[in-house]
């Protein structure tokens, strides 16, 4: 019972020394060396209380590691050996511990460990590195226990091993090892793309390189304008939750970051409060910045017994430079990723817009194709059938979707050039004379000339221009051959010829499908591309001969009569108007061109285009000729029988014989046609035409007017889309106010105008005082607070004022023709109104700075700086205040 069995055998002693060596070999820092050694020794001796002190003989000992001591002692960095007189200190000073460990009674140990512990002696050995004594190991033992020989050997050997390990890690870095550590840091940061990972790696390398008790990596958050601790060691409450406001002039860390200057707080100097709480005696800070852009701050601190060497400070500055570059690279990557996401979103929207436009183009061209057929009753349905067959051939040949779209569009208008061919030639029942045939052969070029101004057709024009070329070069208009003929034209030529063969004509009967195929094979390689003929043979009979559908008239409940002829001049004029409308960038001009052409071409006395309004059941008169309502007026949909039905049903409506002679739009009408302006199922408005004659809209005319409605639908949707894009580009998405770009443009514009006319302009710079706190705790609460301020600014603004959000919780209000006195009154009203407005149980407040032209500057940059400085003065005074800018004398600081 008087010995520490079973730790008395040589084998156990050797095992303890081996465990100690392994522990020391893996410990890169002094604190890790001492903690690890004490853990092994306490385990070997089966005890729970021990400590290690550092200090040379004759010096006061400092507690460096401990196990089992009361918190009050360990927290204050003191031990039983600090109480005098103490036998162990006396023995160390007298050299009594030079040879072997000693078992020393200590009258203070019982008080230090507690009366019930019965610990009244400690086994003590020196920590030695050669001839140097670095400190002592103390193992607290009960009064009845003694050291065996093996235990004395283990304790003495442990003292030498710990001393050597401690000396190794405390040696100053060599230049080579310093360069190696910096190279390791640089290499590690190059592979990291996350803020927390960069901060953690930077802290880790510094900790591995230097024996320092405090390490902090602060990252600057632009939104809250705070330095936020993201990684580090030695902080009493851990690295989370430590924040330093950048604008705090009383905070030394904030000053070091704001001034972009490395700062050293030497030992025994005055330390910032945050460092005193962390228990350090010396510290250094290095700002992380790229150019003028602050990224954060690196901070290290040394406690009692540690040395903040010049090498460590220099390493800190270099590490800050490397970490700043890594943070900037990460920020750039994040911005790039946001841009990629934004571009992807824009791409999706553009793709959807393109799809809608493509459908509109296709529908418009289909209506135009149907209108073209009204000139020749013998070819009715040809366009619809040949479009379907051409697309089937294109799919069989593996054409991509874009090529199929151009093939379809070209098929719809392939014979548009025939609108320039006189009706006498086009409808001639017998053979054409050479002169007549010469005129007929011009239609491909005429169609190409008419359509080439429509940018969206692009490759579709190949079908229009070259569908009468032959594979052997004997076609027209240019006599191209083989691959010189665009593929889309070669495909269409086969579809066009096959459909013509399999349908009746006045001069011949229709062939069967097999007879037509035989004829196509006979002309394979001469008139037609062999590969396209082969594709035709692989189609099913249903694909080769699509069922002709009966065209639906635009009237509702009105019996369709015989389709009258529409002359070529009408269709030619429609094509020209289509080109004008589709190219126009101004909605009002485009709509006016449509109503003017409808009235001029058809002679109807009144025509109107009405566009839907956000208010349900209302439409605005956007363009008109001869109607009873002034342009720009709002019209209730339920006031007009025809217009209201169209808006409700989204379908065309034709009233051939009205019972009354007047409507809210038209003064004297007997018949009225209303066509919906719709796109992708959404009704954008109504095209409404009235006539004093009954049944004044025959089928042919209604078909052409429907084509006009298609053009107007596309034009309106395109204009609204462009307006939305423009609005989004200049609007803050959170508050709906102007964004910073729009604000600066408006401010520049107002300053220029005021300078020309000798007027005043004022700027109000506002900051939401609670934004950082709200944003830190809840994004939803901060967003709602931002919107509350935005609503208040909107209410306080005149029509000519411009209010917007800059960044974070900052706003700007531009007040044209307002002197400083008036601007201060506006600012005070905004501040007071917000202070009275409760927000989720607590008031909000703003700090406002006011600057005016010409009092505080004559250019935008100077005025903005003056307003911002005034605002920050209000912030530093505690917020919820209005401060006027003070113009400095030239040359003053």
JSON list of C-alpha atoms in Angstrom, two decimals, residues 605-712:
[
{"chain": "A", "resi": 605, "resn": "UNK", "atom": "CA", "xyz": [-64.50, 54.36, -91.05]},
{"chain": "A", "resi": 606, "resn": "UNK", "atom": "CA", "xyz": [-63.48, 53.31, -87.53]},
{"chain": "A", "resi": 607, "resn": "UNK", "atom": "CA", "xyz": [-60.76, 51.02, -86.22]},
{"chain": "A", "resi": 608, "resn": "UNK", "atom": "CA", "xyz": [-59.30, 50.70, -82.73]},
{"chain": "A", "resi": 609, "resn": "UNK", "atom": "CA", "xyz": [-56.68, 48.73, -80.82]},
{"chain": "A", "resi": 610, "resn": "UNK", "atom": "CA", "xyz": [-57.40, 48.35, -77.10]},
{"chain": "A", "resi": 611, "resn": "UNK", "atom": "CA", "xyz": [-54.87, 46.91, -74.64]},
{"chain": "A", "resi": 612, "resn": "UNK", "atom": "CA", "xyz": [-55.73, 45.28, -71.33]},
{"chain": "A", "resi": 613, "resn": "UNK", "atom": "CA", "xyz": [-54.93, 47.15, -68.13]},
{"chain": "A", "resi": 614, "resn": "UNK", "atom": "CA", "xyz": [-53.88, 45.74, -64.72]},
{"chain": "A", "resi": 615, "resn": "UNK", "atom": "CA", "xyz": [-57.29, 46.83, -63.42]},
{"chain": "A", "resi": 616, "resn": "UNK", "atom": "CA", "xyz": [-59.70, 43.98, -64.17]},
{"chain": "A", "resi": 617, "resn": "UNK", "atom": "CA", "xyz": [-62.29, 44.71, -66.82]},
{"chain": "A", "resi": 618, "resn": "UNK", "atom": "CA", "xyz": [-60.57, 47.79, -68.25]},
{"chain": "A", "resi": 619, "resn": "UNK", "atom": "CA", "xyz": [-58.76, 48.43, -71.51]},
{"chain": "A", "resi": 620, "resn": "UNK", "atom": "CA", "xyz": [-56.82, 51.42, -72.78]},
{"chain": "A", "resi": 621, "resn": "UNK", "atom": "CA", "xyz": [-57.39, 52.81, -76.26]},
{"chain": "A", "resi": 622, "resn": "UNK", "atom": "CA", "xyz": [-53.84, 52.53, -77.63]},
{"chain": "A", "resi": 623, "resn": "UNK", "atom": "CA", "xyz": [-54.45, 53.40, -81.29]},
{"chain": "A", "resi": 624, "resn": "UNK", "atom": "CA", "xyz": [-57.55, 54.51, -83.24]},
{"chain": "A", "resi": 625, "resn": "UNK", "atom": "CA", "xyz": [-58.96, 55.97, -86.39]},
{"chain": "A", "resi": 626, "resn": "UNK", "atom": "CA", "xyz": [-62.48, 57.47, -86.40]},
{"chain": "A", "resi": 627, "resn": "UNK", "atom": "CA", "xyz": [-63.73, 56.15, -83.06]},
{"chain": "A", "resi": 628, "resn": "UNK", "atom": "CA", "xyz": [-65.85, 58.06, -80.55]},
{"chain": "A", "resi": 629, "resn": "UNK", "atom": "CA", "xyz": [-63.35, 57.79, -77.67]},
{"chain": "A", "resi": 630, "resn": "UNK", "atom": "CA", "xyz": [-60.16, 59.82, -77.27]},
{"chain": "A", "resi": 631, "resn": "UNK", "atom": "CA", "xyz": [-56.91, 57.92, -77.63]},
{"chain": "A", "resi": 632, "resn": "UNK", "atom": "CA", "xyz": [-55.41, 56.95, -74.28]},
{"chain": "A", "resi": 633, "resn": "UNK", "atom": "CA", "xyz": [-58.80, 56.73, -72.56]},
{"chain": "A", "resi": 634, "resn": "UNK", "atom": "CA", "xyz": [-59.78, 53.78, -70.40]},
{"chain": "A", "resi": 635, "resn": "UNK", "atom": "CA", "xyz": [-62.75, 51.77, -71.62]},
{"chain": "A", "resi": 636, "resn": "UNK", "atom": "CA", "xyz": [-64.77, 49.39, -69.44]},
{"chain": "A", "resi": 637, "resn": "UNK", "atom": "CA", "xyz": [-64.98, 46.06, -71.21]},
{"chain": "A", "resi": 638, "resn": "UNK", "atom": "CA", "xyz": [-68.59, 45.49, -70.19]},
{"chain": "A", "resi": 639, "resn": "UNK", "atom": "CA", "xyz": [-69.68, 48.69, -71.95]},
{"chain": "A", "resi": 640, "resn": "UNK", "atom": "CA", "xyz": [-69.11, 47.31, -75.43]},
{"chain": "A", "resi": 641, "resn": "UNK", "atom": "CA", "xyz": [-70.99, 44.15, -76.41]},
{"chain": "A", "resi": 642, "resn": "UNK", "atom": "CA", "xyz": [-68.50, 42.92, -79.00]},
{"chain": "A", "resi": 643, "resn": "UNK", "atom": "CA", "xyz": [-65.30, 43.95, -77.22]},
{"chain": "A", "resi": 644, "resn": "UNK", "atom": "CA", "xyz": [-66.51, 42.53, -73.90]},
{"chain": "A", "resi": 645, "resn": "UNK", "atom": "CA", "xyz": [-67.33, 39.15, -75.43]},
{"chain": "A", "resi": 646, "resn": "UNK", "atom": "CA", "xyz": [-63.89, 38.89, -77.01]},
{"chain": "A", "resi": 647, "resn": "UNK", "atom": "CA", "xyz": [-62.12, 39.80, -73.79]},
{"chain": "A", "resi": 648, "resn": "UNK", "atom": "CA", "xyz": [-64.19, 37.25, -71.85]},
{"chain": "A", "resi": 649, "resn": "UNK", "atom": "CA", "xyz": [-63.98, 34.37, -74.32]},
{"chain": "A", "resi": 650, "resn": "UNK", "atom": "CA", "xyz": [-60.52, 35.06, -75.82]},
{"chain": "A", "resi": 651, "resn": "UNK", "atom": "CA", "xyz": [-62.07, 34.19, -79.19]},
{"chain": "A", "resi": 652, "resn": "UNK", "atom": "CA", "xyz": [-62.93, 36.27, -82.29]},
{"chain": "A", "resi": 653, "resn": "UNK", "atom": "CA", "xyz": [-66.45, 37.67, -82.50]},
{"chain": "A", "resi": 654, "resn": "UNK", "atom": "CA", "xyz": [-68.29, 38.98, -85.57]},
{"chain": "A", "resi": 655, "resn": "UNK", "atom": "CA", "xyz": [-71.57, 40.85, -85.34]},
{"chain": "A", "resi": 656, "resn": "UNK", "atom": "CA", "xyz": [-72.85, 41.10, -88.96]},
{"chain": "A", "resi": 657, "resn": "UNK", "atom": "CA", "xyz": [-75.96, 43.14, -88.13]},
{"chain": "A", "resi": 658, "resn": "UNK", "atom": "CA", "xyz": [-76.18, 45.11, -84.90]},
{"chain": "A", "resi": 659, "resn": "UNK", "atom": "CA", "xyz": [-79.60, 46.12, -83.68]},
{"chain": "A", "resi": 660, "resn": "UNK", "atom": "CA", "xyz": [-78.45, 49.50, -82.43]},
{"chain": "A", "resi": 661, "resn": "UNK", "atom": "CA", "xyz": [-76.59, 52.06, -84.48]},
{"chain": "A", "resi": 662, "resn": "UNK", "atom": "CA", "xyz": [-73.92, 53.10, -81.96]},
{"chain": "A", "resi": 663, "resn": "UNK", "atom": "CA", "xyz": [-71.54, 51.50, -79.44]},
{"chain": "A", "resi": 664, "resn": "UNK", "atom": "CA", "xyz": [-69.24, 53.01, -76.82]},
{"chain": "A", "resi": 665, "resn": "UNK", "atom": "CA", "xyz": [-66.44, 52.94, -79.44]},
{"chain": "A", "resi": 666, "resn": "UNK", "atom": "CA", "xyz": [-68.18, 53.57, -82.76]},
{"chain": "A", "resi": 667, "resn": "UNK", "atom": "CA", "xyz": [-70.58, 56.34, -83.64]},
{"chain": "A", "resi": 668, "resn": "UNK", "atom": "CA", "xyz": [-72.64, 54.62, -86.36]},
{"chain": "A", "resi": 669, "resn": "UNK", "atom": "CA", "xyz": [-72.10, 50.92, -87.04]},
{"chain": "A", "resi": 670, "resn": "UNK", "atom": "CA", "xyz": [-74.18, 48.06, -88.36]},
{"chain": "A", "resi": 671, "resn": "UNK", "atom": "CA", "xyz": [-71.47, 45.39, -88.35]},
{"chain": "A", "resi": 672, "resn": "UNK", "atom": "CA", "xyz": [-68.45, 45.00, -86.09]},
{"chain": "A", "resi": 673, "resn": "UNK", "atom": "CA", "xyz": [-65.50, 42.61, -86.00]},
{"chain": "A", "resi": 674, "resn": "UNK", "atom": "CA", "xyz": [-63.40, 42.15, -82.84]},
{"chain": "A", "resi": 675, "resn": "UNK", "atom": "CA", "xyz": [-60.29, 39.95, -82.80]},
{"chain": "A", "resi": 676, "resn": "UNK", "atom": "CA", "xyz": [-58.36, 39.01, -79.63]},
{"chain": "A", "resi": 677, "resn": "UNK", "atom": "CA", "xyz": [-54.74, 40.02, -79.38]},
{"chain": "A", "resi": 678, "resn": "UNK", "atom": "CA", "xyz": [-53.48, 36.89, -77.68]},
{"chain": "A", "resi": 679, "resn": "UNK", "atom": "CA", "xyz": [-50.17, 35.17, -77.16]},
{"chain": "A", "resi": 680, "resn": "UNK", "atom": "CA", "xyz": [-49.56, 31.89, -75.39]},
{"chain": "A", "resi": 681, "resn": "UNK", "atom": "CA", "xyz": [-53.13, 31.86, -74.08]},
{"chain": "A", "resi": 682, "resn": "UNK", "atom": "CA", "xyz": [-52.95, 35.36, -72.60]},
{"chain": "A", "resi": 683, "resn": "UNK", "atom": "CA", "xyz": [-55.28, 38.06, -73.99]},
{"chain": "A", "resi": 684, "resn": "UNK", "atom": "CA", "xyz": [-53.31, 41.28, -74.42]},
{"chain": "A", "resi": 685, "resn": "UNK", "atom": "CA", "xyz": [-56.09, 43.31, -75.98]},
{"chain": "A", "resi": 686, "resn": "UNK", "atom": "CA", "xyz": [-58.59, 43.55, -78.84]},
{"chain": "A", "resi": 687, "resn": "UNK", "atom": "CA", "xyz": [-58.49, 44.72, -82.46]},
{"chain": "A", "resi": 688, "resn": "UNK", "atom": "CA", "xyz": [-61.92, 46.18, -83.16]},
{"chain": "A", "resi": 689, "resn": "UNK", "atom": "CA", "xyz": [-63.21, 47.38, -86.57]},
{"chain": "A", "resi": 690, "resn": "UNK", "atom": "CA", "xyz": [-66.63, 48.84, -87.27]},
{"chain": "A", "resi": 691, "resn": "UNK", "atom": "CA", "xyz": [-68.64, 49.58, -90.43]},
{"chain": "A", "resi": 692, "resn": "UNK", "atom": "CA", "xyz": [-71.96, 51.41, -91.03]},
{"chain": "A", "resi": 693, "resn": "UNK", "atom": "CA", "xyz": [-72.82, 48.70, -93.57]},
{"chain": "A", "resi": 694, "resn": "UNK", "atom": "CA", "xyz": [-74.32, 45.33, -92.52]},
{"chain": "A", "resi": 695, "resn": "UNK", "atom": "CA", "xyz": [-72.17, 42.23, -92.98]},
{"chain": "A", "resi": 696, "resn": "UNK", "atom": "CA", "xyz": [-69.22, 44.32, -94.17]},
{"chain": "A", "resi": 697, "resn": "UNK", "atom": "CA", "xyz": [-66.54, 41.74, -93.29]},
{"chain": "A", "resi": 698, "resn": "UNK", "atom": "CA", "xyz": [-66.42, 38.82, -95.77]},
{"chain": "A", "resi": 699, "resn": "UNK", "atom": "CA", "xyz": [-64.27, 35.79, -95.07]},
{"chain": "A", "resi": 700, "resn": "UNK", "atom": "CA", "xyz": [-61.28, 36.98, -97.08]},
{"chain": "A", "resi": 701, "resn": "UNK", "atom": "CA", "xyz": [-61.15, 40.30, -95.29]},
{"chain": "A", "resi": 702, "resn": "UNK", "atom": "CA", "xyz": [-61.54, 38.64, -91.89]},
{"chain": "A", "resi": 703, "resn": "UNK", "atom": "CA", "xyz": [-58.61, 36.36, -92.68]},
{"chain": "A", "resi": 704, "resn": "UNK", "atom": "CA", "xyz": [-56.34, 39.31, -93.51]},
{"chain": "A", "resi": 705, "resn": "UNK", "atom": "CA", "xyz": [-57.50, 41.20, -90.40]},
{"chain": "A", "resi": 706, "resn": "UNK", "atom": "CA", "xyz": [-56.72, 38.14, -88.32]},
{"chain": "A", "resi": 707, "resn": "UNK", "atom": "CA", "xyz": [-53.18, 38.28, -89.70]},
{"chain": "A", "resi": 708, "resn": "UNK", "atom": "CA", "xyz": [-52.99, 41.93, -88.60]},
{"chain": "A", "resi": 709, "resn": "UNK", "atom": "CA", "xyz": [-54.16, 40.88, -85.12]},
{"chain": "A", "resi": 710, "resn": "UNK", "atom": "CA", "xyz": [-51.35, 38.34, -84.98]},
{"chain": "A", "resi": 711, "resn": "UNK", "atom": "CA", "xyz": [-48.82, 41.05, -85.86]},
{"chain": "A", "resi": 712, "resn": "UNK", "atom": "CA", "xyz": [-50.21, 43.38, -83.21]}
]
